[in-house]
Amino acid sequence: MTAEPTRIERPAKGSITSQLGRGAPDYLKGLNEEQREAVLTTEGPLLVLAGAGTGKTRVLTTRIAHILTSRLAWPSEILSVTFTNKAAREMKERIGVLVGSGVEGMPWLGTFHSIGARILRRHAELVGLKPDFTILDSDDQIRLIKQLLEVANIDEKRWPAKQFAGMLDGWKNRGLLPRDVPAADLSYFANGRAPDLYQQYQDRLATLNATDFGDLLLLCIGLFRDHPDVLAEYHKRFKYILVDEYQDSNVAQYLWLRLLAQGKPAPEANLCVVGDDDQSIYGWRGAEVDNILRFEKDFPGAKVIRLERNYRSTSNILAAASHLIAHNEGRLGKTLQTDVGEAGDLVGVTSVWDSEEEARQIGEEIEQFQRQGDELNSMAILVRASHQMREFEERFITLGLSYRVIGGPRFYERKEVRDALAYLRLVANPTDDLAFERIINTPKRGLGDSTLKILFDTARHQRIPLFNAVRMLIETEELKPKQRTTLRDLAAQFDNWAERGRTIDHAELAQQVLDESGYTEMWQLDKSPDSAGRLENLKELVRSMEGFENLAGFLEHVSLVMERDTGAGEDAVSIMTLHSAKGLEFKTVFLPGWEEGLFPSQRTLDEGGRAGLEEERRLAYVGLTRARKRLRVFLAQNRRIHGLWQSAIPSRFLDELPAEAVEVKDTGSSYGGYGYGGRNANRFDTRDPFDSVYETPGWQRARAQSGQRKSAGPLTIDGDLVARSVDDGRGSAYDLGQRVFHLKFGYGRVDAIEGNKLTIEFEKAGRKKVLDSFIQKG
């Protein structure tokens, strides 16, 4: 089957091969010592540990160019694997610059899945398929699973198809066939019926002559194991194997590569993997950092070359990143050294009162840098969770700053937010047909196409809004009793919400609408990886309503926000999650939300333990190393969590930054702040609390007296006690049931007392826990 490889075409004038014999080839010029060694070490297993900004892509492409121009292999004898189509295109373009048209003879340069599909199409019959098999997308996969659940009499509401699709993906990423599913996974779906459903799913795929994305590698693994002659053919074909971003490989990808690399004994295998164990941040989707950590064990005698010369960031930024990541135990170890030639600004750590002030401070700094001549395109805000984006979007619209959201839609354009807004629009305006169409069957209410057709036809013929058509049809016999009951209940719900909206706060109404409609529950039952983020976005939406006088004002604001668009070529600040930022770089980077529970994520810690913490720390490392010149870290002292204001604790990662590379800033927005003698003391909170931007006479007097009063008990400013963050044993000056006043939350009554912490039922803001030093008697 293996044809004689086609000879490389004669390169164009000025290409690499035309320059051989005139000294060292051009592609080696400009490489540092470690990069050059990685390029020239062509034989045997090689692990290139490439730190952030150390030129790993250049090493990979130059290595391929060297193999080709040295005539060590033909283009068709090189297997080069990437994780994304974008990375594959970029690599092909770069190699083309070095070797000319020879790159066109590299059919085995691509992603894991594209190469897996190519192999399967050549041997389809051996895995029970035909060469023209179809690759299902996620929608087709969900539809097929729903059919199987229906045949098996499994309640899809209780056991959603999306949940099973996620389990299938997880099993296939781990290289598990139906018979291999571990017993621990059996109870997670349909009372132990998961393996049978998995087998039925695979049988159905075979009948349809189809695969899903997981099969593209899983079936290849089976092909190689069951047909040694086929595997031997690929051993002979591939003289060199190169893998990019090896730290992101999952178990199936690892097994696939191991089988292909076994053509020679381990010490002689020409397998080169490039990656950074410190940037393995995709464990939630199956990536196994252990794959790169055990490379030397898998391939005894493997050479390890560390690329530690960073061409991106200043020494202070690298010092912060290196000091932080050194706290991880599961790593091979390397220390980045800057090649930029300057220490640069210290890493800024700024404490603010809440997320609103966080957005204001960052917006002001961006405007300042812009006035100094920096482009907005050179600045980025990297958040841990997508729900953090809304505050920045709102602030930038107010300031007139252009921004773009990378890796996902803007906040108000997200599916779950648009669905929720449709409910609220319909409460405010029952004639809003577009909103009605969006929510009529979201969540599912058992209204089929025939019911909807009757509904739409009635509205069109009578020239009335859809909601009026509903009211007509529930009083007649056109619809079946079940559908009439469903629509009658839905109409009653909206009438009830509209009535309640006249007496209760609009944010509270929104929460009730989402809960009573079943929309919140729909996402709670959804087991897809993004469901938790969608729930957080819904909570953030409700929170965002509190700044508006009524529902109508909020909806008008949203309409104006959604009208704004940023052109593709416009100079704009980038807003994205830390996961989306991998591989990117910016002159100035802002990292908001460095608080315990948010970053590191409490959910990740609960589910992953120490491994989860180390992945969160790697994510912090990725964020730090995106910055070239300036890096600003922010933390809020108060954060809204699950609808309630809570005092936030500084992220443990802050204490892992080196003090000599960090400048701590205080916005002066709070009296006590973090750790100013408080229970959550952090080593960055060493500044005098009165060394602040406030310049009022009372504040100046307090600052002047602070050195004389430090041992004289709590400090007062014009008679007001500065906020304490701990109980000093004095008890509380307030009584249960006493009426009190808070500057931000208004009037309320004391409901519980815990030392100097009061739980207060505020008349407008609801139940809050606050320090008594912020309270006045009402």
XYZ file of C-alpha atoms in Angstrom, residues 316-748:
433
model
C 9.329 41.438 37.352
C 6.458 39.702 35.569
C 8.507 36.534 35.121
C 9.651 36.630 38.750
C 6.031 36.786 39.892
C 4.993 33.911 37.610
C 7.985 31.700 38.457
C 7.634 32.250 42.204
C 3.945 31.364 42.097
C 4.212 28.218 39.975
C 7.068 26.910 42.118
C 4.445 26.106 44.764
C 3.133 23.269 42.571
C 4.497 19.824 43.383
C 3.449 18.100 40.130
C 5.901 19.727 37.741
C 9.209 19.002 36.060
C 10.665 22.362 36.975
C 12.133 25.264 35.036
C 12.780 28.931 35.702
C 12.010 31.521 33.067
C 14.634 34.178 32.394
C 13.788 37.343 30.509
C 15.461 38.234 27.250
C 13.628 41.548 27.129
C 16.456 43.283 28.982
C 14.446 45.328 31.475
C 12.928 44.878 34.915
C 9.856 46.860 33.954
C 7.050 47.993 36.237
C 6.389 46.135 39.441
C 3.346 43.855 39.354
C 0.481 45.899 40.790
C -1.831 44.331 43.395
C -4.835 46.562 44.103
C -7.564 46.019 46.698
C -10.940 47.616 45.994
C -14.273 47.716 47.795
C -16.389 45.688 45.357
C -16.650 44.551 41.745
C -18.174 47.850 40.650
C -15.151 49.782 41.892
C -12.893 47.111 40.394
C -14.355 47.851 36.958
C -14.106 51.612 37.557
C -10.451 51.433 38.588
C -9.481 49.273 35.626
C -11.401 51.515 33.260
C -9.557 54.564 34.565
C -6.172 52.877 34.184
C -7.008 51.862 30.613
C -7.974 55.441 29.776
C -4.721 56.663 31.334
C -2.628 54.247 29.254
C -4.617 55.243 26.175
C -3.817 58.926 26.803
C -0.150 57.940 27.018
C -0.373 56.553 23.477
C -1.102 52.842 24.051
C -3.611 51.181 21.739
C -6.635 49.499 23.291
C -5.727 46.406 21.264
C -2.632 46.049 23.444
C -4.683 45.651 26.643
C -6.686 42.725 27.998
C -8.813 41.814 31.011
C -8.602 38.132 31.914
C -11.312 36.803 34.236
C -11.679 33.447 35.970
C -15.429 33.167 35.310
C -17.507 34.606 32.487
C -20.028 36.228 34.838
C -17.297 38.685 35.876
C -17.413 40.233 32.395
C -20.730 42.052 32.795
C -19.381 44.647 35.218
C -16.609 45.580 32.785
C -18.916 45.673 29.779
C -21.286 48.024 31.595
C -18.458 50.282 32.734
C -16.801 50.485 29.327
C -20.084 51.391 27.661
C -20.475 54.214 30.181
C -16.931 55.395 29.470
C -17.280 54.991 25.717
C -14.363 52.527 25.628
C -14.430 50.022 22.777
C -14.122 46.389 23.843
C -14.459 42.900 22.418
C -15.306 39.644 24.165
C -13.065 36.813 22.974
C -14.012 33.155 23.224
C -17.726 33.746 23.609
C -20.582 36.216 23.167
C -20.964 39.382 25.176
C -22.830 39.032 28.440
C -26.257 40.142 27.215
C -25.851 38.045 24.064
C -25.402 34.734 25.886
C -28.185 32.231 25.343
C -29.240 31.936 28.967
C -29.248 35.721 29.415
C -31.305 36.284 26.265
C -33.787 33.619 27.390
C -34.143 35.273 30.790
C -34.552 38.688 29.179
C -37.285 37.281 26.938
C -39.258 36.224 30.022
C -38.850 39.686 31.560
C -39.769 41.437 28.307
C -42.959 39.402 28.133
C -43.835 40.255 31.736
C -43.372 43.934 30.921
C -45.079 43.729 27.528
C -47.398 40.752 26.806
C -47.585 41.746 23.112
C -43.851 41.067 22.540
C -44.211 38.166 20.089
C -40.459 37.711 19.570
C -39.974 37.169 23.287
C -42.947 34.803 23.389
C -41.575 32.699 20.530
C -38.271 32.372 22.345
C -39.663 31.082 25.645
C -42.830 29.221 24.662
C -41.029 25.874 24.821
C -37.996 26.844 26.910
C -37.857 24.871 29.107
C -39.695 22.091 27.332
C -43.439 22.136 28.003
C -44.593 19.374 25.685
C -45.958 21.762 23.086
C -45.343 20.064 19.762
C -45.161 21.496 16.261
C -48.897 20.981 15.631
C -49.821 22.963 18.756
C -47.470 25.786 17.855
C -48.812 25.872 14.286
C -52.379 26.298 15.535
C -51.197 29.022 17.884
C -49.313 30.941 15.199
C -52.091 30.521 12.634
C -54.655 31.881 15.091
C -52.518 34.924 15.881
C -51.968 35.627 12.187
C -55.580 35.204 11.108
C -56.990 37.227 14.010
C -54.189 39.804 13.745
C -53.526 39.633 17.455
C -50.397 39.051 19.546
C -49.477 35.444 20.302
C -50.300 35.822 23.978
C -53.823 36.956 23.083
C -54.086 33.902 20.836
C -53.179 31.741 23.825
C -55.990 33.282 25.836
C -58.433 32.542 23.037
C -57.348 28.945 22.462
C -57.487 27.907 26.130
C -61.211 28.702 26.063
C -61.971 26.665 22.930
C -61.543 23.095 21.728
C -58.922 23.488 18.972
C -56.193 22.131 21.220
C -56.031 18.892 23.160
C -56.818 19.131 26.895
C -53.189 18.586 27.925
C -51.924 21.413 25.726
C -54.747 23.710 26.855
C -53.842 23.058 30.478
C -50.171 23.792 29.795
C -50.968 27.087 28.078
C -53.546 28.041 30.734
C -50.931 27.518 33.452
C -48.374 29.522 31.490
C -50.790 32.430 31.021
C -51.668 32.329 34.726
C -47.979 32.470 35.596
C -47.412 35.598 33.522
C -50.530 37.243 34.953
C -49.277 36.458 38.441
C -45.798 37.830 37.706
C -47.226 41.013 36.211
C -49.385 41.520 39.298
C -46.464 40.881 41.673
C -44.305 43.273 39.677
C -46.464 46.152 40.957
C -45.552 45.453 44.580
C -42.123 43.768 44.772
C -38.647 44.784 43.694
C -37.950 44.053 40.024
C -34.746 42.100 40.808
C -36.673 39.886 43.210
C -39.382 39.463 40.573
C -36.787 38.366 38.026
C -35.496 35.687 40.384
C -39.031 34.433 40.968
C -39.733 34.325 37.233
C -36.609 32.271 36.548
C -37.338 29.870 39.394
C -41.088 29.414 38.907
C -40.842 29.052 35.129
C -38.492 26.087 35.558
C -35.716 27.855 33.663
C -33.241 27.778 36.554
C -34.031 24.120 37.193
C -33.441 23.330 33.517
C -29.817 24.415 33.829
C -29.441 22.812 37.249
C -30.371 19.468 35.692
C -28.137 20.048 32.693
C -24.864 18.159 33.224
C -22.854 19.803 30.466
C -19.589 21.486 31.517
C -20.930 24.983 30.875
C -24.157 24.675 32.903
C -22.567 25.998 36.109
C -21.330 29.068 34.250
C -24.779 29.659 32.796
C -26.320 29.576 36.290
C -23.737 32.084 37.491
C -24.600 34.339 34.545
C -28.279 34.209 35.505
C -27.409 35.264 39.061
C -25.260 38.068 37.689
C -28.156 39.203 35.486
C -30.477 39.457 38.492
C -27.797 41.328 40.434
C -27.285 43.770 37.577
C -30.938 44.863 37.825
C -30.526 46.381 41.279
C -28.998 49.565 39.917
C -32.193 50.467 38.031
C -35.373 52.024 39.313
C -37.716 49.568 37.636
C -37.953 46.731 35.134
C -38.746 49.017 32.207
C -35.620 51.095 32.837
C -33.468 47.987 32.992
C -34.862 46.535 29.759
C -34.341 49.861 27.977
C -30.738 49.916 29.184
C -30.148 46.383 27.872
C -31.591 47.294 24.481
C -29.187 50.206 24.182
C -26.261 48.035 25.287
C -27.039 45.339 22.732
C -27.235 47.912 19.937
C -23.558 48.694 20.336
C -21.195 46.719 18.105
C -17.434 46.638 17.739
C -16.082 46.314 14.230
C -13.523 43.636 13.513
C -10.777 46.176 12.832
C -11.640 48.560 15.669
C -9.115 49.376 18.381
C -10.651 47.693 21.442
C -9.832 46.222 24.832
C -10.023 42.405 24.892
C -12.100 40.739 27.613
C -11.872 36.974 27.969
C -11.568 34.103 30.419
C -8.150 32.880 31.474
C -8.751 29.617 29.615
C -9.349 31.523 26.380
C -6.168 33.574 26.828
C -3.713 30.696 26.473
C -1.331 31.364 23.587
C -2.065 35.099 23.473
C -0.025 38.053 24.704
C -0.695 41.719 25.468
C 1.343 44.721 26.503
C -0.913 45.340 29.511
C -2.930 42.680 31.348
C -5.493 43.139 34.130
C -6.360 40.143 36.343
C -9.472 40.908 38.434
C -11.153 38.757 41.065
C -8.183 37.223 42.887
C -10.234 36.054 45.864
C -10.707 32.682 47.512
C -13.671 30.819 46.074
C -13.518 32.760 42.830
C -9.833 32.195 42.074
C -8.929 29.539 42.958
C -12.405 28.310 42.116
C -14.117 26.690 45.074
C -15.886 24.267 42.760
C -12.563 23.120 41.296
C -11.095 22.677 44.780
C -14.129 20.678 45.935
C -14.034 18.379 42.920
C -10.284 18.069 42.375
C -8.629 18.540 45.758
C -4.887 19.153 45.493
C -4.879 18.326 41.772
C -7.588 20.939 41.281
C -5.615 23.515 43.251
C -2.498 22.884 41.183
C -4.447 23.310 37.960
C -5.883 26.581 39.270
C -2.339 27.709 40.069
C -1.259 26.807 36.530
C -4.172 28.917 35.288
C -2.887 31.834 37.375
C 0.557 31.280 35.854
C -0.940 31.437 32.367
C -2.631 34.714 33.249
C 0.537 36.272 34.624
C 2.627 35.286 31.624
C 0.241 36.850 29.079
C 1.628 40.296 29.988
C 4.602 41.835 28.235
C 5.112 45.170 30.027
C 2.453 45.805 32.653
C 0.543 43.454 34.938
C -2.206 44.510 37.334
C -3.912 42.134 39.778
C -7.156 43.205 41.500
C -9.141 41.806 44.408
C -12.460 43.014 45.795
C -13.173 43.116 49.502
C -16.859 42.375 48.928
C -18.271 40.125 46.255
C -21.834 39.134 45.459
C -22.040 35.329 45.701
C -25.328 33.477 45.119
C -27.218 36.733 45.423
C -25.715 37.752 48.771
C -22.963 40.191 49.595
C -20.077 38.458 51.321
C -16.748 39.633 52.612
C -14.154 38.171 50.267
C -10.869 36.619 51.341
C -7.716 37.400 49.336
C -6.624 34.575 47.042
C -3.907 32.353 48.440
C -2.070 32.986 45.174
C -1.348 36.557 46.297
C 0.847 35.275 49.111
C 2.737 33.187 46.543
C 3.906 36.238 44.621
C 7.398 37.550 45.503
C 7.206 40.753 47.550
C 10.186 42.291 45.757
C 8.373 42.135 42.390
C 5.027 43.438 43.644
C 3.645 46.874 44.447
C 0.569 46.851 46.701
C -1.942 49.618 46.052
C -4.880 50.764 48.164
C -7.670 52.679 46.477
C -8.715 54.180 49.798
C -12.222 52.914 49.297
C -12.495 51.069 52.602
C -11.353 51.757 56.093
C -10.313 48.397 57.396
C -9.467 46.603 54.204
C -7.945 43.157 54.105
C -5.874 42.077 57.024
C -5.466 45.481 58.626
C -5.251 43.580 61.876
C -8.100 41.386 60.682
C -8.755 37.668 60.649
C -7.790 37.311 57.010
C -4.450 39.038 57.270
C -2.427 38.847 54.105
C 1.229 39.763 53.886
C 0.483 42.367 51.219
C -1.705 44.308 53.629
C 1.189 46.010 55.403
C 0.430 49.610 54.519
C -0.818 52.146 57.002
C -4.608 52.201 56.517
C -4.433 55.992 56.474
C -1.828 56.114 53.705
C -4.666 56.694 51.319
C -5.899 58.815 48.481
C -8.470 60.469 50.755
C -7.604 64.097 51.471
C -10.519 65.272 53.619
C -9.533 67.238 56.740
C -10.773 64.492 59.048
C -8.815 61.850 57.182
C -5.671 63.995 57.229
C -5.968 64.462 60.983
C -6.453 60.740 61.465
C -3.400 60.002 59.361
C -1.321 62.515 61.291
C -2.410 61.028 64.606
C -2.173 57.372 63.585
C 1.438 57.012 64.718
C 0.542 58.263 68.208
C -2.636 56.246 68.599
C -1.659 52.743 67.419
C -1.509 51.390 70.964
C -4.435 53.363 72.303
C -7.243 51.167 70.992
C -9.544 51.637 68.016
C -8.928 54.870 66.096
C -11.711 57.356 65.533
C -12.064 59.988 62.850
C -14.142 62.951 63.988
C -15.843 60.631 66.455
C -16.531 57.739 64.049
C -14.954 54.388 64.822
C -12.814 52.996 62.013
C -14.185 49.640 60.876
C -12.884 46.631 62.725
C -12.665 43.318 60.869
C -12.521 41.127 64.000
C -14.384 40.804 67.236
C -12.320 42.466 69.955
C -14.247 40.818 72.759
C -16.283 43.882 73.624
C -19.533 42.340 72.381
C -21.978 44.291 70.243
C -23.431 47.724 70.955
C -26.673 46.670 69.281
C -29.637 44.573 70.396
C -31.791 42.055 68.572
C -34.652 43.750 66.782
C -33.039 47.171 66.983
C -33.578 49.477 64.013
C -30.294 50.491 62.370
C -29.009 52.302 59.292
C -26.299 51.283 56.798
C -24.942 53.794 54.290
C -25.240 51.364 51.377
C -28.146 49.072 52.329
C -30.387 51.599 54.123
C -32.632 50.888 57.125
C -33.139 47.483 58.678
